[in-house]
CSV table of C-alpha atoms and ligand atoms in Angstrom, one decimal:
chain,number,residue,atom,x,y,z
L,1,MET,CA,89.0,121.3,69.9
L,2,ALA,CA,89.0,120.6,66.0
L,3,ASN,CA,91.9,119.0,65.0
L,4,ASP,CA,92.4,120.2,61.2
L,5,LYS,CA,95.6,118.7,60.4
L,6,HIS,CA,94.5,115.2,60.6
L,7,ARG,CA,96.5,114.2,62.8
L,8,VAL,CA,96.6,110.1,63.7
L,9,ALA,CA,95.6,108.8,67.2
L,10,LEU,CA,96.4,105.4,68.5
L,11,VAL,CA,94.2,104.2,71.6
L,12,THR,CA,95.4,101.0,73.1
L,13,GLY,CA,92.5,98.7,73.8
L,14,GLY,CA,90.1,100.7,71.9
L,15,MET,CA,87.4,98.0,71.9
L,16,GLY,CA,87.1,98.3,75.3
L,17,GLY,CA,84.6,100.3,77.0
L,18,LEU,CA,86.2,103.6,77.8
L,19,GLY,CA,88.8,102.6,74.5
L,20,GLU,CA,85.1,102.6,72.2
L,21,ALA,CA,84.1,106.2,73.8
L,22,ILE,CA,87.5,107.9,73.1
L,23,CYS,CA,88.1,106.3,69.6
L,24,ILE,CA,84.5,107.6,68.5
L,25,LYS,CA,85.4,111.1,70.0
L,26,MET,CA,88.6,111.7,68.1
L,27,ALA,CA,86.9,110.5,65.1
L,28,ALA,CA,84.4,113.3,65.5
L,29,LEU,CA,86.9,115.8,65.6
L,30,GLY,CA,88.7,114.3,62.7
L,31,TYR,CA,91.7,112.3,63.4
L,32,SER,CA,92.8,109.4,61.9
L,33,VAL,CA,91.8,106.4,64.5
L,34,VAL,CA,93.2,103.8,64.8
L,35,THR,CA,93.1,100.9,67.7
L,36,THR,CA,94.4,98.0,68.7
L,37,HIS,CA,93.0,94.9,69.9
L,38,SER,CA,93.9,91.5,71.8
L,39,PRO,CA,95.8,88.9,69.8
L,40,GLY,CA,93.3,86.7,70.4
L,41,ASN,CA,90.1,88.7,70.4
L,42,THR,CA,87.7,87.0,67.8
L,43,LYS,CA,85.4,89.8,67.7
L,44,ALA,CA,87.4,92.4,66.6
L,45,ASN,CA,86.1,92.3,63.1
L,46,GLU,CA,82.9,92.3,64.8
L,47,TRP,CA,83.4,95.2,66.2
L,48,LEU,CA,84.6,96.7,63.4
L,49,SER,CA,81.8,96.0,61.5
L,50,ALA,CA,79.2,97.1,64.0
L,51,MET,CA,81.8,101.1,64.3
L,52,LYS,CA,81.0,101.0,60.3
L,53,ALA,CA,77.5,100.8,60.5
L,54,GLN,CA,77.7,103.6,62.4
L,55,GLY,CA,79.8,105.8,60.3
L,56,TYR,CA,83.0,105.1,62.0
L,57,ASN,CA,86.1,104.0,59.9
L,58,PHE,CA,88.8,103.0,62.6
L,59,LYS,CA,91.6,100.3,61.2
L,60,ALA,CA,92.3,98.1,64.1
L,61,TYR,CA,96.0,95.5,64.4
L,62,PRO,CA,96.2,93.0,66.8
L,63,CYS,CA,99.1,93.6,69.5
L,64,ASP,CA,99.6,92.6,73.2
L,65,VAL,CA,100.6,95.4,75.1
L,66,ALA,CA,102.7,93.3,77.6
L,67,ASP,CA,104.6,92.3,75.1
L,68,TRP,CA,107.8,93.8,73.5
L,69,GLU,CA,108.2,92.2,70.5
L,70,SER,CA,104.4,92.9,69.7
L,71,THR,CA,104.2,96.0,69.7
L,72,VAL,CA,107.3,97.4,68.0
L,73,ALA,CA,105.6,94.8,64.8
L,74,CYS,CA,102.4,96.8,65.8
L,75,VAL,CA,103.6,100.3,65.6
L,76,LYS,CA,105.5,99.2,62.6
L,77,LYS,CA,102.5,98.6,60.6
L,78,VAL,CA,100.5,101.7,61.9
L,79,SER,CA,103.4,103.7,60.7
L,80,GLU,CA,103.5,101.7,57.3
L,81,GLU,CA,100.1,101.8,56.5
L,82,VAL,CA,98.3,104.4,58.6
L,83,GLY,CA,101.4,107.4,59.0
L,84,PRO,CA,103.2,108.3,62.3
L,85,VAL,CA,101.6,108.2,65.1
L,86,ASP,CA,100.2,112.2,66.9
L,87,VAL,CA,98.7,111.0,69.8
L,88,LEU,CA,99.1,107.7,71.9
L,89,VAL,CA,96.3,106.7,74.4
L,90,ASN,CA,97.8,104.4,76.5
L,91,ASN,CA,94.2,103.1,77.6
L,92,ALA,CA,94.6,99.0,77.3
L,93,GLY,CA,94.1,97.2,80.8
L,94,ILE,CA,93.0,94.5,83.1
L,95,THR,CA,92.1,93.6,86.4
L,96,ARG,CA,93.0,90.6,88.4
L,97,ASP,CA,91.3,91.4,91.7
L,98,MET,CA,92.0,89.7,94.8
L,99,THR,CA,92.9,90.4,98.8
L,100,PHE,CA,97.0,90.1,99.3
L,101,LYS,CA,96.7,86.9,101.2
L,102,LYS,CA,96.0,85.5,97.9
L,103,MET,CA,97.9,87.1,95.3
L,104,ASP,CA,100.1,85.2,93.3
L,105,LYS,CA,103.1,86.1,91.2
L,106,ALA,CA,100.9,84.8,88.0
L,107,ASN,CA,98.5,87.9,88.6
L,108,TRP,CA,100.8,90.2,89.8
L,109,ASP,CA,103.3,90.2,86.7
L,110,ALA,CA,99.9,90.2,84.4
L,111,VAL,CA,98.9,93.1,85.5
L,112,MET,CA,102.3,94.9,86.1
L,113,LYS,CA,103.0,93.9,82.3
L,114,THR,CA,99.7,94.9,81.1
L,115,ASN,CA,98.9,98.3,82.9
L,116,LEU,CA,102.7,99.2,82.9
L,117,ASP,CA,105.2,98.0,80.8
L,118,SER,CA,102.6,98.4,78.3
L,119,CYS,CA,103.3,101.9,78.7
L,120,PHE,CA,107.3,101.8,78.1
L,121,ASN,CA,106.4,99.5,74.7
L,122,MET,CA,104.0,101.6,73.3
L,123,THR,CA,105.5,105.1,73.8
L,124,LYS,CA,109.2,103.8,72.7
L,125,GLN,CA,108.2,103.2,69.3
L,126,VAL,CA,106.2,106.4,68.9
L,127,VAL,CA,107.4,109.2,71.8
L,128,ASP,CA,111.4,110.1,69.5
L,129,ALA,CA,109.4,110.6,66.4
L,130,MET,CA,106.6,112.8,67.5
L,131,ALA,CA,109.5,114.8,68.9
L,132,ASP,CA,112.0,115.0,65.7
L,133,ARG,CA,108.4,116.2,64.2
L,134,GLY,CA,107.8,118.5,67.1
L,135,TRP,CA,104.6,117.5,68.4
L,136,GLY,CA,103.1,115.0,69.9
L,137,ARG,CA,100.5,113.9,72.6
L,138,ILE,CA,101.4,110.8,75.3
L,139,ILE,CA,97.8,110.2,77.1
L,140,ASN,CA,97.8,107.2,80.0
L,141,ILE,CA,95.1,106.4,81.3
L,142,SER,CA,95.1,105.7,85.2
L,143,SER,CA,92.6,105.2,87.6
L,144,VAL,CA,91.6,106.6,91.2
L,145,ASN,CA,92.8,103.6,92.9
L,146,GLY,CA,96.5,104.3,92.0
L,147,GLN,CA,96.1,107.4,94.2
L,148,LYS,CA,94.0,105.9,96.7
L,149,GLY,CA,94.6,102.2,96.6
L,150,ALA,CA,91.6,99.6,96.4
L,151,PHE,CA,90.9,96.3,98.2
L,152,GLY,CA,91.1,93.3,96.4
L,153,GLN,CA,94.4,95.2,94.3
L,154,THR,CA,97.4,96.0,95.6
L,155,ASN,CA,98.8,94.9,92.1
L,156,TYR,CA,96.4,97.4,90.0
L,157,SER,CA,97.3,100.4,92.2
L,158,ALA,CA,100.9,99.9,92.4
L,159,ALA,CA,100.9,99.5,88.1
L,160,LYS,CA,98.4,102.4,88.2
L,161,ALA,CA,100.6,104.3,90.2
L,162,GLY,CA,103.4,103.5,88.8
L,163,MET,CA,102.1,105.1,85.4
L,164,HIS,CA,102.4,108.6,87.4
L,165,GLY,CA,106.2,108.7,87.8
L,166,PHE,CA,106.0,107.6,84.0
L,167,THR,CA,103.9,110.4,82.9
L,168,LYS,CA,106.0,112.9,84.9
L,169,ALA,CA,109.5,111.9,83.7
L,170,LEU,CA,108.7,111.1,80.5
L,171,ALA,CA,106.9,114.7,80.6
L,172,LEU,CA,110.4,116.2,82.0
L,173,GLU,CA,112.6,114.8,79.0
L,174,TYR,CA,110.1,115.5,76.1
L,175,ALA,CA,109.1,119.1,77.4
L,176,ARG,CA,111.1,121.6,75.2
L,177,LYS,CA,110.3,119.2,72.2
L,178,GLY,CA,106.3,119.6,71.3
L,179,VAL,CA,105.5,116.3,73.1
L,180,THR,CA,103.2,116.7,76.0
L,181,SER,CA,102.4,113.4,78.6
L,182,ASN,CA,99.8,113.6,80.5
L,183,THR,CA,97.9,110.8,83.2
L,184,ILE,CA,93.6,110.7,83.3
L,185,SER,CA,92.8,108.9,86.7
L,186,PRO,CA,89.2,108.1,86.3
L,187,GLY,CA,86.8,106.7,89.0
L,188,TYR,CA,84.7,104.1,88.7
L,189,ILE,CA,82.9,104.5,85.3
L,190,GLY,CA,80.3,102.2,83.9
L,191,THR,CA,82.3,99.8,81.3
L,192,LYS,CA,82.4,95.6,81.6
L,193,MET,CA,86.0,96.0,84.0
L,194,VAL,CA,84.0,97.6,86.8
L,195,MET,CA,80.3,95.3,86.1
L,196,ALA,CA,82.9,92.2,87.5
L,197,ILE,CA,82.8,93.8,90.8
L,198,PRO,CA,80.5,92.0,93.1
L,199,LYS,CA,77.1,93.6,93.0
L,200,GLU,CA,76.9,93.9,96.6
L,201,VAL,CA,80.8,95.0,96.8
L,202,LEU,CA,79.8,98.2,94.4
L,203,ASP,CA,76.7,98.9,95.8
L,204,SER,CA,77.3,99.0,99.6
L,205,LYS,CA,81.5,100.1,99.7
L,206,ILE,CA,81.9,101.7,96.6
L,207,ILE,CA,79.0,103.6,95.1
L,208,PRO,CA,78.9,105.0,98.9
L,209,GLN,CA,82.4,107.4,98.7
L,210,ILE,CA,81.4,108.4,95.2
L,211,PRO,CA,80.1,112.3,96.0
L,212,MET,CA,78.0,112.3,92.4
L,213,GLY,CA,76.6,108.9,93.5
L,214,ARG,CA,76.8,107.7,90.3
L,215,LEU,CA,79.5,105.6,88.4
L,216,GLY,CA,81.1,107.9,85.8
L,217,LYS,CA,80.3,107.8,81.4
L,218,PRO,CA,83.2,106.8,79.1
L,219,GLU,CA,82.4,109.4,77.1
L,220,GLU,CA,83.0,111.8,79.9
L,221,VAL,CA,86.8,110.2,79.9
L,222,ALA,CA,86.9,110.5,76.1
L,223,GLY,CA,86.1,114.3,76.1
L,224,LEU,CA,89.3,115.1,78.5
L,225,VAL,CA,91.3,112.6,76.2
L,226,ALA,CA,89.9,115.1,73.6
L,227,TYR,CA,91.2,117.7,75.3
L,228,LEU,CA,94.5,117.0,76.4
L,229,ALA,CA,95.2,115.4,72.9
L,230,SER,CA,94.0,119.4,71.1
L,231,GLU,CA,96.5,122.5,70.5
L,232,GLU,CA,95.2,124.4,73.2
L,233,ALA,CA,96.3,121.4,75.9
L,234,ALA,CA,99.8,122.5,74.7
L,235,PHE,CA,101.3,124.4,78.3
L,236,LEU,CA,99.8,121.1,80.3
L,237,THR,CA,102.2,118.3,80.5
L,238,GLY,CA,103.2,116.2,83.0
L,239,ALA,CA,99.8,116.6,85.2
L,240,ASN,CA,97.6,113.9,86.8
L,241,ILE,CA,93.7,115.1,86.0
L,242,ALA,CA,91.2,113.2,88.7
L,243,ILE,CA,87.7,112.6,86.8
L,244,ASN,CA,85.7,110.2,89.2
L,245,GLY,CA,82.6,112.5,90.3
L,246,GLY,CA,84.2,113.8,93.2
L,247,GLN,CA,86.2,110.7,95.1
L,248,HIS,CA,89.4,112.0,95.1
L,249,MET,CA,88.4,114.0,98.2
L,250,PHE,CA,88.3,111.1,100.2
N,1,LIG,N1,86.4,97.2,101.5
N,1,LIG,C1,86.7,96.8,102.3
N,1,LIG,N2,86.6,95.4,102.9
N,1,LIG,C2,86.1,94.7,101.7
N,1,LIG,C3,85.9,94.8,100.6
N,1,LIG,C4,86.2,96.3,100.1
N,1,LIG,N3,86.3,97.0,99.4
N,1,LIG,N4,85.7,94.2,99.8
N,1,LIG,C5,85.6,93.5,100.3
N,1,LIG,N5,86.0,93.6,101.6
N,1,LIG,C6,85.8,92.3,102.5
N,1,LIG,C7,84.7,91.4,102.6
N,1,LIG,O1,83.7,92.3,103.1
N,1,LIG,C8,85.0,90.2,103.6
N,1,LIG,O2,85.2,90.7,104.7
N,1,LIG,P1,84.3,89.7,105.8
N,1,LIG,O3,86.0,88.7,105.5
N,1,LIG,O4,84.7,90.3,107.2
N,1,LIG,O5,83.3,89.3,105.8
N,1,LIG,C9,86.4,90.4,102.8
N,1,LIG,O6,87.0,91.1,102.6
N,1,LIG,C10,86.5,88.8,101.8
N,1,LIG,O7,87.9,88.6,101.5
N,1,LIG,P2,88.1,87.3,100.3
N,1,LIG,O8,89.5,87.3,100.3
N,1,LIG,O9,87.2,86.0,101.3
N,1,LIG,O10,87.2,88.2,99.2
N,1,LIG,P3,87.0,87.9,97.8
N,1,LIG,O11,88.5,86.8,97.9
N,1,LIG,O12,85.8,86.7,98.0
N,1,LIG,O13,87.1,89.0,97.2
N,1,LIG,C11,87.5,91.1,96.5
N,1,LIG,C12,88.0,89.9,97.4
N,1,LIG,C13,88.4,90.2,94.9
N,1,LIG,C14,88.7,92.1,96.8
N,1,LIG,C15,86.2,91.6,95.9
N,1,LIG,O14,85.6,91.6,97.0
N,1,LIG,C16,86.4,92.3,94.5
N,1,LIG,O15,86.5,92.1,93.7
N,1,LIG,N6,86.3,93.3,95.8
N,1,LIG,C17,86.1,95.0,94.4
N,1,LIG,C18,87.8,95.3,94.4
N,1,LIG,C19,86.8,96.5,92.9
N,1,LIG,O16,87.1,97.5,93.9
N,1,LIG,N7,87.5,96.5,92.2
N,1,LIG,C20,87.6,97.8,91.0
N,1,LIG,C21,87.8,97.0,90.4
N,1,LIG,S1,86.9,98.6,88.8
N,1,LIG,C22,88.1,99.0,88.3
N,1,LIG,O17,89.4,98.6,89.0
N,1,LIG,C23,88.6,100.7,87.7
N,1,LIG,C24,89.2,101.4,87.8
N,1,LIG,O18,90.0,101.5,88.2
N,1,LIG,C25,88.0,102.2,89.4
N,2,LIG,P1,87.6,97.3,79.1
N,2,LIG,O1,86.1,97.3,79.1
N,2,LIG,O2,88.1,95.5,79.9
N,2,LIG,O3,88.8,97.5,77.8
N,2,LIG,C1,90.1,96.8,78.1
N,2,LIG,C2,91.1,96.8,76.9
N,2,LIG,O4,92.0,96.5,77.3
N,2,LIG,C3,90.3,95.9,76.3
N,2,LIG,O5,90.1,96.3,75.0
N,2,LIG,C4,91.0,95.1,75.9
N,2,LIG,O6,91.3,94.3,74.7
N,2,LIG,C5,92.6,95.4,76.3
N,2,LIG,N1,93.4,95.2,76.5
N,2,LIG,C6,93.6,94.0,77.6
N,2,LIG,N2,94.7,93.6,77.7
N,2,LIG,C7,95.5,94.0,76.4
N,2,LIG,C8,96.7,93.6,76.2
N,2,LIG,N3,97.9,92.7,76.8
N,2,LIG,N4,97.3,93.7,75.1
N,2,LIG,C9,96.3,94.4,74.2
N,2,LIG,N5,94.9,94.9,74.7
N,2,LIG,C10,95.0,95.1,75.5
N,2,LIG,O7,88.7,98.1,80.2
N,2,LIG,P2,87.8,99.8,80.2
N,2,LIG,O8,87.3,100.1,81.6
N,2,LIG,O9,87.4,100.2,79.2
N,2,LIG,O10,89.4,100.2,80.8
N,2,LIG,C11,90.1,100.7,80.1
N,2,LIG,C12,91.8,101.2,81.1
N,2,LIG,O11,90.7,102.1,81.6
N,2,LIG,C13,92.3,100.8,81.9
N,2,LIG,O12,93.4,100.8,81.4
N,2,LIG,C14,91.4,100.6,83.0
N,2,LIG,O13,92.6,100.5,84.0
N,2,LIG,C15,90.7,102.5,83.0
N,2,LIG,N6,90.6,102.5,84.2
N,2,LIG,C16,89.5,101.7,83.9
N,2,LIG,C17,88.0,102.8,84.8
N,2,LIG,C18,86.7,102.2,84.9
N,2,LIG,O14,86.1,102.4,85.8
N,2,LIG,N7,85.9,101.5,83.7
N,2,LIG,C19,88.5,103.2,85.7
N,2,LIG,C20,89.7,103.6,85.5
N,2,LIG,C21,90.4,103.5,85.0
N,2,LIG,P3,90.7,92.8,73.7
N,2,LIG,O15,89.4,92.7,74.4
N,2,LIG,O16,91.2,92.5,72.5
N,2,LIG,O17,91.8,92.3,75.0
C-alpha cells in the first residue's frame, strides 16, 4: 500500500476521533496529509502541535464543510499551498440525536448539511481535476446506521444513507476516468461521538447488537481508508464496505 507517488490526501474533520487516525495512517504511508477543522475550532493549533511532537507535519485549514463558499475557499488554498488533491476523505460529520417526535427543522438541516451536502461541496472542488489527471480517490465515511437506521437518528440515518446513492452515482460517472468513489460504513467506534451516547443505552441497547461485543478502533477504519486510497484498490468502485464487528448481519 506504499504511496511512492507522494500523493496529497485531504481528510475533512481530521482532528476528530476517526479523522486523526486516518491522517496518521495516511502520513505513515507517505501521503502529504491536509486536514480541515471547523472555523470556530479554537484547539486547532494545539492539535497541530501535539501531532508535530509525534512527528506528523500536518497542514490544517479552517473549513465549514456544510457551507459551499467555505469549501471553495478552503480547497483553493490547499491547491495553491500544497498541491492538487489526489485522495479526498469526506469524514467530517455530526450527530444531533433525538426521537422524531422531538426533531426540529434546525437539527434536521444541520445534520443533512454537515453530513450529506458536505460530500457535494467538497467533492465538487476536486473530482474533475482528478479526472483530468486520470487518477483520484473519493472515500466517503458513512455509517452502519445509514443501512439499518437507528433510534433517535432519522436525520443522521437519512444523511448517511444518502451518501451511498451519491457514492454510486459518482462512481458510474467517473469509472472510466481513473477516479474511484467508495463508501465506508463503520459501526460503533470508540470516539467522542459514541461516548456521547448515554452509558445505559450503549451498554443495554448497542453493545449487545455487536457480535464481537466491543466498539471498533479508529485505527481499524483508518486501515480500510488506506486500502481504498491505494493503487491496489483501482478496480474497486461504487462499493459500500461495512466495518462494524458483524453488526450489519442483524
Ligand atoms: N432502542 C429502543 N428504544 C430506545 C433506544 C434504542 N436505541 N434509545 C432510547 N430508547 C427508548 C427509551 O428506552 C425510552 O423508552 P420508554 O419511554 O419506554 O422508557 C424512550 O426511548 C425515551 O424516549 P425520549 O424521547 O424521552 O428519549 P430522550 O429524548 O431522552 O433520548 C435518544 C432519546 C436521543 C434517542 C437517546 O436515547 C440516545 O441518545 N440514544 C442513542 C442514539 C444513538 O445510538 N446514536 C448513535 C450515536 S453514534 C453514531 O452515530 C456513530 C455511528 O455512525 C455508529
Ligand atoms: P468526531 O470525533 O466528533 O469528529 C468529527 C469531526 O468532524 C471533527 O473533527 C469536527 O471538526 C468535524 N466537523 C463537524 N462539523 C464540521 C463542519 N461543519 N465543518 C468542518 N468540520 C466539521 O467524530 P468521529 O467519530 O471521528 O466521526 C467521524 C466520521 O465518522 C463522521 O462522519 C461520523 O458520522 C462517522 N462515523 C463515526 C462512527 C463512530 O462510531 N464514531 C461510526 C460511523 C461513522 P471540529 O472539531 O473542528 O468541529
